[in-house]
């Protein structure tokens, strides 16, 4: 099981109020997810539109994305003593993304 930890490093007070900093959220309880695995990779697809709260938070963050820097980490959930301390599985930083530069394209 994965936990998502989010920190708003830079951003509008509206976004900071909507996203609780450093509060782990267990994925899969409310958000639909799919795993894809192949030779040397694993992909985790999170459908934020499958949960009302996640969809609203994503919408707020999207609105302010040009002025936003967000750090996200996926943590492997420790279930018993042998799996502690928990460790970060993957991390990413999104910084000042201008979505207007991306246009919807039809898939061929």
CSV table of N, CA and C in Angstrom, one decimal:
chain,number,residue,atom,x,y,z
A,1,UNK,N,0.8,-1.2,0.0
A,1,UNK,CA,0.0,0.0,0.0
A,1,UNK,C,0.9,1.2,0.0
A,2,UNK,N,0.5,2.2,-0.8
A,2,UNK,CA,1.2,3.5,-0.8
A,2,UNK,C,0.5,4.6,-0.1
A,3,UNK,N,1.3,5.5,0.5
A,3,UNK,CA,0.8,6.7,1.1
A,3,UNK,C,1.4,7.9,0.3
A,4,UNK,N,0.6,8.9,0.1
A,4,UNK,CA,1.0,10.1,-0.6
A,4,UNK,C,1.2,11.2,0.4
A,5,UNK,N,2.4,11.8,0.4
A,5,UNK,CA,2.7,12.9,1.3
A,5,UNK,C,2.9,14.2,0.4
A,6,UNK,N,2.2,15.2,0.6
A,6,UNK,CA,2.3,16.4,-0.2
A,6,UNK,C,2.7,17.6,0.6
A,7,UNK,N,3.6,18.4,0.0
A,7,UNK,CA,4.0,19.7,0.7
A,7,UNK,C,3.9,20.8,-0.3
A,8,UNK,N,3.2,21.9,0.0
A,8,UNK,CA,3.1,23.0,-0.9
A,8,UNK,C,4.3,23.9,-0.5
A,9,UNK,N,5.4,23.9,-1.3
A,9,UNK,CA,6.6,24.6,-1.0
A,9,UNK,C,6.4,26.1,-1.3
A,10,UNK,N,5.7,26.5,-2.4
A,10,UNK,CA,5.4,27.8,-2.7
A,10,UNK,C,3.9,27.8,-3.3
A,11,UNK,N,3.1,28.8,-2.8
A,11,UNK,CA,1.8,28.8,-3.4
A,11,UNK,C,0.9,29.8,-2.7
A,12,UNK,N,-0.2,30.0,-3.3
A,12,UNK,CA,-1.3,30.9,-2.9
A,12,UNK,C,-1.9,30.3,-1.6
A,13,UNK,N,-2.4,31.2,-0.7
A,13,UNK,CA,-3.0,30.8,0.6
A,13,UNK,C,-4.2,29.9,0.3
A,14,UNK,N,-4.9,30.0,-0.8
A,14,UNK,CA,-6.1,29.2,-1.1
A,14,UNK,C,-5.6,27.7,-1.2
A,15,UNK,N,-4.5,27.6,-2.0
A,15,UNK,CA,-4.0,26.2,-2.2
A,15,UNK,C,-3.5,25.6,-0.9
A,16,UNK,N,-2.7,26.4,-0.2
A,16,UNK,CA,-2.1,25.9,1.1
A,16,UNK,C,-3.2,25.5,2.1
A,17,UNK,N,-4.4,26.2,2.0
A,17,UNK,CA,-5.5,25.9,2.9
A,17,UNK,C,-6.2,24.6,2.5
A,18,UNK,N,-6.2,24.4,1.1
A,18,UNK,CA,-6.9,23.2,0.6
A,18,UNK,C,-6.1,21.9,0.7
A,19,UNK,N,-4.7,22.0,0.8
A,19,UNK,CA,-3.9,20.9,0.8
A,19,UNK,C,-3.1,20.8,2.1
A,20,UNK,N,-3.4,19.8,2.9
A,20,UNK,CA,-2.8,19.7,4.2
A,20,UNK,C,-1.3,19.2,4.0
A,21,UNK,N,-0.4,20.1,4.5
A,21,UNK,CA,1.1,19.8,4.3
A,21,UNK,C,1.5,18.6,5.2
A,22,UNK,N,2.3,17.8,4.5
A,22,UNK,CA,3.0,16.6,5.2
A,22,UNK,C,2.0,15.7,5.9
A,23,UNK,N,0.8,15.7,5.5
A,23,UNK,CA,-0.2,14.7,6.1
A,23,UNK,C,-0.3,13.5,5.2
A,24,UNK,N,0.2,12.4,5.6
A,24,UNK,CA,0.1,11.2,4.7
A,24,UNK,C,-1.3,10.8,4.4
A,25,UNK,N,-1.6,10.5,3.2
A,25,UNK,CA,-2.9,10.0,2.7
A,25,UNK,C,-2.7,8.6,2.1
A,26,UNK,N,-3.5,7.6,2.7
A,26,UNK,CA,-3.4,6.3,2.1
A,26,UNK,C,-4.1,6.2,0.8
A,27,UNK,N,-3.4,5.9,-0.3
A,27,UNK,CA,-4.0,5.8,-1.6
A,27,UNK,C,-4.8,4.5,-1.7
A,28,UNK,N,-5.8,4.5,-2.5
A,28,UNK,CA,-6.6,3.3,-2.8
A,28,UNK,C,-7.8,3.2,-2.0
A,29,UNK,N,-7.9,3.9,-0.9
A,29,UNK,CA,-9.1,3.8,-0.1
A,29,UNK,C,-10.3,4.6,-0.7
A,30,UNK,N,-10.0,5.7,-1.4
A,30,UNK,CA,-11.0,6.5,-2.0
A,30,UNK,C,-10.7,6.8,-3.5
A,31,UNK,N,-9.4,6.8,-3.8
A,31,UNK,CA,-9.1,7.1,-5.2
A,31,UNK,C,-8.8,5.8,-6.0
A,32,UNK,N,-9.5,5.7,-7.1
A,32,UNK,CA,-9.2,4.5,-8.0
A,32,UNK,C,-7.8,4.6,-8.5
A,33,UNK,N,-7.2,3.4,-8.5
A,33,UNK,CA,-5.8,3.3,-8.9
A,33,UNK,C,-5.6,2.0,-9.7
A,34,UNK,N,-4.7,2.1,-10.7
A,34,UNK,CA,-4.3,1.0,-11.5
A,34,UNK,C,-2.8,0.9,-11.5
A,35,UNK,N,-2.3,-0.4,-11.4
A,35,UNK,CA,-0.8,-0.6,-11.5
A,35,UNK,C,-0.5,-1.3,-12.8
A,36,UNK,N,0.6,-0.8,-13.4
A,36,UNK,CA,1.1,-1.5,-14.6
A,36,UNK,C,2.6,-1.8,-14.4
A,37,UNK,N,3.0,-3.0,-14.7
A,37,UNK,CA,4.4,-3.4,-14.4
A,37,UNK,C,4.9,-4.0,-15.7
A,38,UNK,N,6.2,-3.8,-15.9
A,38,UNK,CA,6.9,-4.4,-17.0
A,38,UNK,C,8.4,-4.6,-16.6
A,39,UNK,N,9.2,-4.9,-17.6
A,39,UNK,CA,10.6,-5.2,-17.4
A,39,UNK,C,11.3,-3.9,-16.9
A,40,UNK,N,11.6,-3.8,-15.6
A,40,UNK,CA,12.3,-2.7,-15.1
A,40,UNK,C,11.5,-1.4,-14.8
A,41,UNK,N,10.2,-1.5,-14.8
A,41,UNK,CA,9.4,-0.4,-14.4
A,41,UNK,C,8.1,-0.8,-13.7
A,42,UNK,N,7.5,0.2,-13.0
A,42,UNK,CA,6.2,0.1,-12.4
A,42,UNK,C,5.5,1.4,-12.6
A,43,UNK,N,4.3,1.4,-13.0
A,43,UNK,CA,3.5,2.6,-13.2
A,43,UNK,C,2.3,2.6,-12.3
A,44,UNK,N,2.0,3.7,-11.6
A,44,UNK,CA,0.9,3.8,-10.7
A,44,UNK,C,0.0,4.9,-11.3
A,45,UNK,N,-1.2,4.6,-11.7
A,45,UNK,CA,-2.1,5.5,-12.3
A,45,UNK,C,-3.2,5.9,-11.3
A,46,UNK,N,-3.3,7.1,-10.9
A,46,UNK,CA,-4.3,7.6,-9.9
A,46,UNK,C,-5.4,8.4,-10.6
A,47,UNK,N,-6.6,8.0,-10.5
A,47,UNK,CA,-7.7,8.6,-11.1
A,47,UNK,C,-8.3,9.6,-10.0
A,48,UNK,N,-7.8,10.8,-10.0
A,48,UNK,CA,-8.3,11.8,-9.0
A,48,UNK,C,-9.7,12.2,-9.2
A,49,UNK,N,-10.3,11.9,-10.4
A,49,UNK,CA,-11.7,12.3,-10.7
A,49,UNK,C,-12.6,11.2,-10.0
A,50,UNK,N,-12.1,10.1,-9.5
A,50,UNK,CA,-12.9,9.1,-8.8
A,50,UNK,C,-13.3,9.5,-7.4
A,51,UNK,N,-12.8,10.6,-6.9
A,51,UNK,CA,-13.1,11.0,-5.5
A,51,UNK,C,-13.4,12.5,-5.5
A,52,UNK,N,-14.5,12.9,-5.0
A,52,UNK,CA,-15.0,14.3,-5.0
A,52,UNK,C,-14.0,15.2,-4.4
A,53,UNK,N,-13.4,14.9,-3.2
A,53,UNK,CA,-12.5,15.8,-2.5
A,53,UNK,C,-11.2,15.9,-3.3
A,54,UNK,N,-10.6,14.8,-3.8
A,54,UNK,CA,-9.4,14.8,-4.6
A,54,UNK,C,-9.6,15.6,-5.9
A,55,UNK,N,-10.8,15.5,-6.5
A,55,UNK,CA,-11.1,16.2,-7.7
A,55,UNK,C,-11.1,17.7,-7.4
A,56,UNK,N,-11.7,18.1,-6.3
A,56,UNK,CA,-11.8,19.6,-6.0
A,56,UNK,C,-10.4,20.1,-5.6
A,57,UNK,N,-9.6,19.4,-4.9
A,57,UNK,CA,-8.2,19.8,-4.5
A,57,UNK,C,-7.4,20.0,-5.8
A,58,UNK,N,-7.5,19.0,-6.7
A,58,UNK,CA,-6.7,19.0,-8.0
A,58,UNK,C,-7.2,20.2,-8.8
A,59,UNK,N,-8.5,20.5,-8.8
A,59,UNK,CA,-9.0,21.7,-9.5
A,59,UNK,C,-8.4,23.0,-9.0
A,60,UNK,N,-8.4,23.1,-7.7
A,60,UNK,CA,-7.8,24.3,-7.1
A,60,UNK,C,-6.3,24.4,-7.4
A,61,UNK,N,-5.6,23.4,-7.3
A,61,UNK,CA,-4.1,23.4,-7.6
A,61,UNK,C,-3.9,23.7,-9.1
A,62,UNK,N,-4.7,23.2,-10.0
A,62,UNK,CA,-4.6,23.4,-11.4
A,62,UNK,C,-4.8,24.9,-11.7
A,63,UNK,N,-5.8,25.6,-11.0
A,63,UNK,CA,-6.1,27.0,-11.2
A,63,UNK,C,-4.9,27.9,-10.9
A,64,UNK,N,-4.1,27.5,-9.9
A,64,UNK,CA,-3.0,28.3,-9.5
A,64,UNK,C,-1.6,27.7,-9.9
A,65,UNK,N,-1.6,26.8,-10.8
A,65,UNK,CA,-0.4,26.0,-11.1
A,65,UNK,C,0.8,26.9,-11.5
A,66,UNK,N,0.6,28.0,-12.2
A,66,UNK,CA,1.7,28.9,-12.7
A,66,UNK,C,2.5,29.5,-11.5
A,67,UNK,N,1.8,29.6,-10.3
A,67,UNK,CA,2.5,30.2,-9.2
A,67,UNK,C,2.7,29.2,-8.0
A,68,UNK,N,2.8,27.9,-8.4
A,68,UNK,CA,2.7,26.9,-7.4
A,68,UNK,C,3.9,25.9,-7.5
A,69,UNK,N,4.5,25.6,-6.4
A,69,UNK,CA,5.6,24.6,-6.3
A,69,UNK,C,5.1,23.6,-5.3
A,70,UNK,N,5.0,22.3,-5.7
A,70,UNK,CA,4.5,21.2,-4.8
A,70,UNK,C,5.4,20.1,-4.9
A,71,UNK,N,5.8,19.6,-3.7
A,71,UNK,CA,6.6,18.4,-3.6
A,71,UNK,C,5.7,17.2,-3.2
A,72,UNK,N,5.8,16.1,-3.8
A,72,UNK,CA,5.0,14.9,-3.6
A,72,UNK,C,5.9,13.7,-3.4
A,73,UNK,N,5.6,12.9,-2.4
A,73,UNK,CA,6.4,11.6,-2.2
A,73,UNK,C,5.4,10.5,-2.0
A,74,UNK,N,5.7,9.4,-2.6
A,74,UNK,CA,5.0,8.1,-2.4
A,74,UNK,C,5.8,7.3,-1.4
A,75,UNK,N,5.2,6.9,-0.3
A,75,UNK,CA,5.8,6.2,0.7
A,75,UNK,C,5.2,4.8,0.8
A,76,UNK,N,6.1,3.7,0.9
A,76,UNK,CA,5.6,2.4,1.1
A,76,UNK,C,5.1,2.2,2.6
A,77,UNK,N,3.8,1.8,2.7
A,77,UNK,CA,3.2,1.7,4.0
A,77,UNK,C,3.8,0.6,4.8
A,78,UNK,N,4.4,0.8,6.0
A,78,UNK,CA,4.9,-0.2,6.8
A,78,UNK,C,3.8,-0.8,7.6
A,79,UNK,N,3.6,-2.2,7.5
A,79,UNK,CA,2.6,-2.9,8.2
A,79,UNK,C,3.0,-3.5,9.5
A,80,UNK,N,4.2,-4.1,9.5
A,80,UNK,CA,4.7,-4.7,10.7
A,80,UNK,C,6.1,-4.1,11.0
A,81,UNK,N,6.7,-4.5,12.1
A,81,UNK,CA,8.0,-4.0,12.6
A,81,UNK,C,9.1,-4.2,11.6
A,82,UNK,N,9.1,-5.3,10.8
A,82,UNK,CA,10.2,-5.5,9.9
A,82,UNK,C,10.1,-4.6,8.7
A,83,UNK,N,9.0,-3.9,8.5
A,83,UNK,CA,8.9,-2.9,7.4
A,83,UNK,C,9.0,-1.5,7.8
A,84,UNK,N,9.5,-1.3,9.1
A,84,UNK,CA,9.7,0.1,9.6
A,84,UNK,C,11.2,0.3,9.7
A,85,UNK,N,11.7,1.5,9.6
A,85,UNK,CA,10.9,2.7,9.3
A,85,UNK,C,10.4,2.7,7.8
A,86,UNK,N,9.4,3.4,7.6
A,86,UNK,CA,8.8,3.5,6.2
A,86,UNK,C,9.8,4.3,5.4
A,87,UNK,N,9.8,4.0,4.1
A,87,UNK,CA,10.8,4.6,3.2
A,87,UNK,C,10.1,5.2,2.0
A,88,UNK,N,10.6,6.3,1.5
A,88,UNK,CA,10.1,6.9,0.3
A,88,UNK,C,10.4,6.0,-0.9
A,89,UNK,N,9.3,5.8,-1.7
A,89,UNK,CA,9.4,5.0,-2.9
A,89,UNK,C,9.8,5.8,-4.1
A,90,UNK,N,9.1,7.0,-4.2
A,90,UNK,CA,9.3,7.9,-5.3
A,90,UNK,C,9.0,9.3,-4.9
A,91,UNK,N,9.6,10.3,-5.5
A,91,UNK,CA,9.3,11.7,-5.2
A,91,UNK,C,9.3,12.5,-6.5
A,92,UNK,N,8.6,13.6,-6.5
A,92,UNK,CA,8.5,14.5,-7.6
A,92,UNK,C,8.2,15.9,-7.1
A,93,UNK,N,8.8,16.9,-7.9
A,93,UNK,CA,8.5,18.3,-7.6
A,93,UNK,C,7.8,18.9,-8.9
A,94,UNK,N,6.6,19.5,-8.7
A,94,UNK,CA,6.0,20.3,-9.7
A,94,UNK,C,6.2,21.7,-9.4
A,95,UNK,N,6.8,22.5,-10.4
A,95,UNK,CA,7.1,23.9,-10.1
A,95,UNK,C,6.6,24.8,-11.3
A,96,UNK,N,5.7,25.7,-10.9
A,96,UNK,CA,5.2,26.7,-11.8
A,96,UNK,C,4.9,26.2,-13.2
A,97,UNK,N,4.0,25.3,-13.3
A,97,UNK,CA,3.6,24.7,-14.6
A,97,UNK,C,2.5,25.6,-15.3
A,98,UNK,N,2.8,25.9,-16.5
A,98,UNK,CA,1.9,26.7,-17.3
A,98,UNK,C,1.1,25.7,-18.3
A,99,UNK,N,-0.1,25.4,-17.8
A,99,UNK,CA,-0.9,24.4,-18.6
A,99,UNK,C,-1.4,25.0,-19.9
A,100,UNK,N,-1.4,26.3,-20.0
A,100,UNK,CA,-1.9,26.9,-21.3
A,100,UNK,C,-1.0,26.6,-22.4
A,101,UNK,N,0.2,26.2,-22.2
A,101,UNK,CA,1.1,25.8,-23.2
A,101,UNK,C,0.8,24.5,-23.8
A,102,UNK,N,-0.1,23.7,-23.2
A,102,UNK,CA,-0.5,22.4,-23.7
A,102,UNK,C,-1.9,22.5,-24.2
A,103,UNK,N,-2.0,22.0,-25.4
A,103,UNK,CA,-3.3,22.0,-26.0
A,103,UNK,C,-3.8,20.6,-26.1
A,104,UNK,N,-5.2,20.4,-26.0
A,104,UNK,CA,-5.7,19.1,-26.2
A,104,UNK,C,-5.5,18.6,-27.6
A,105,UNK,N,-5.1,17.4,-27.7
A,105,UNK,CA,-4.9,16.8,-29.0
A,105,UNK,C,-5.7,15.5,-29.2
A,106,UNK,N,-6.2,15.3,-30.4
A,106,UNK,CA,-6.9,14.1,-30.6
A,106,UNK,C,-5.9,13.0,-30.8
A,107,UNK,N,-6.3,11.8,-30.2
A,107,UNK,CA,-5.5,10.6,-30.4
A,107,UNK,C,-5.8,10.0,-31.7
A,108,UNK,N,-4.7,9.6,-32.4
A,108,UNK,CA,-4.9,9.0,-33.7
A,108,UNK,C,-5.0,7.5,-33.6
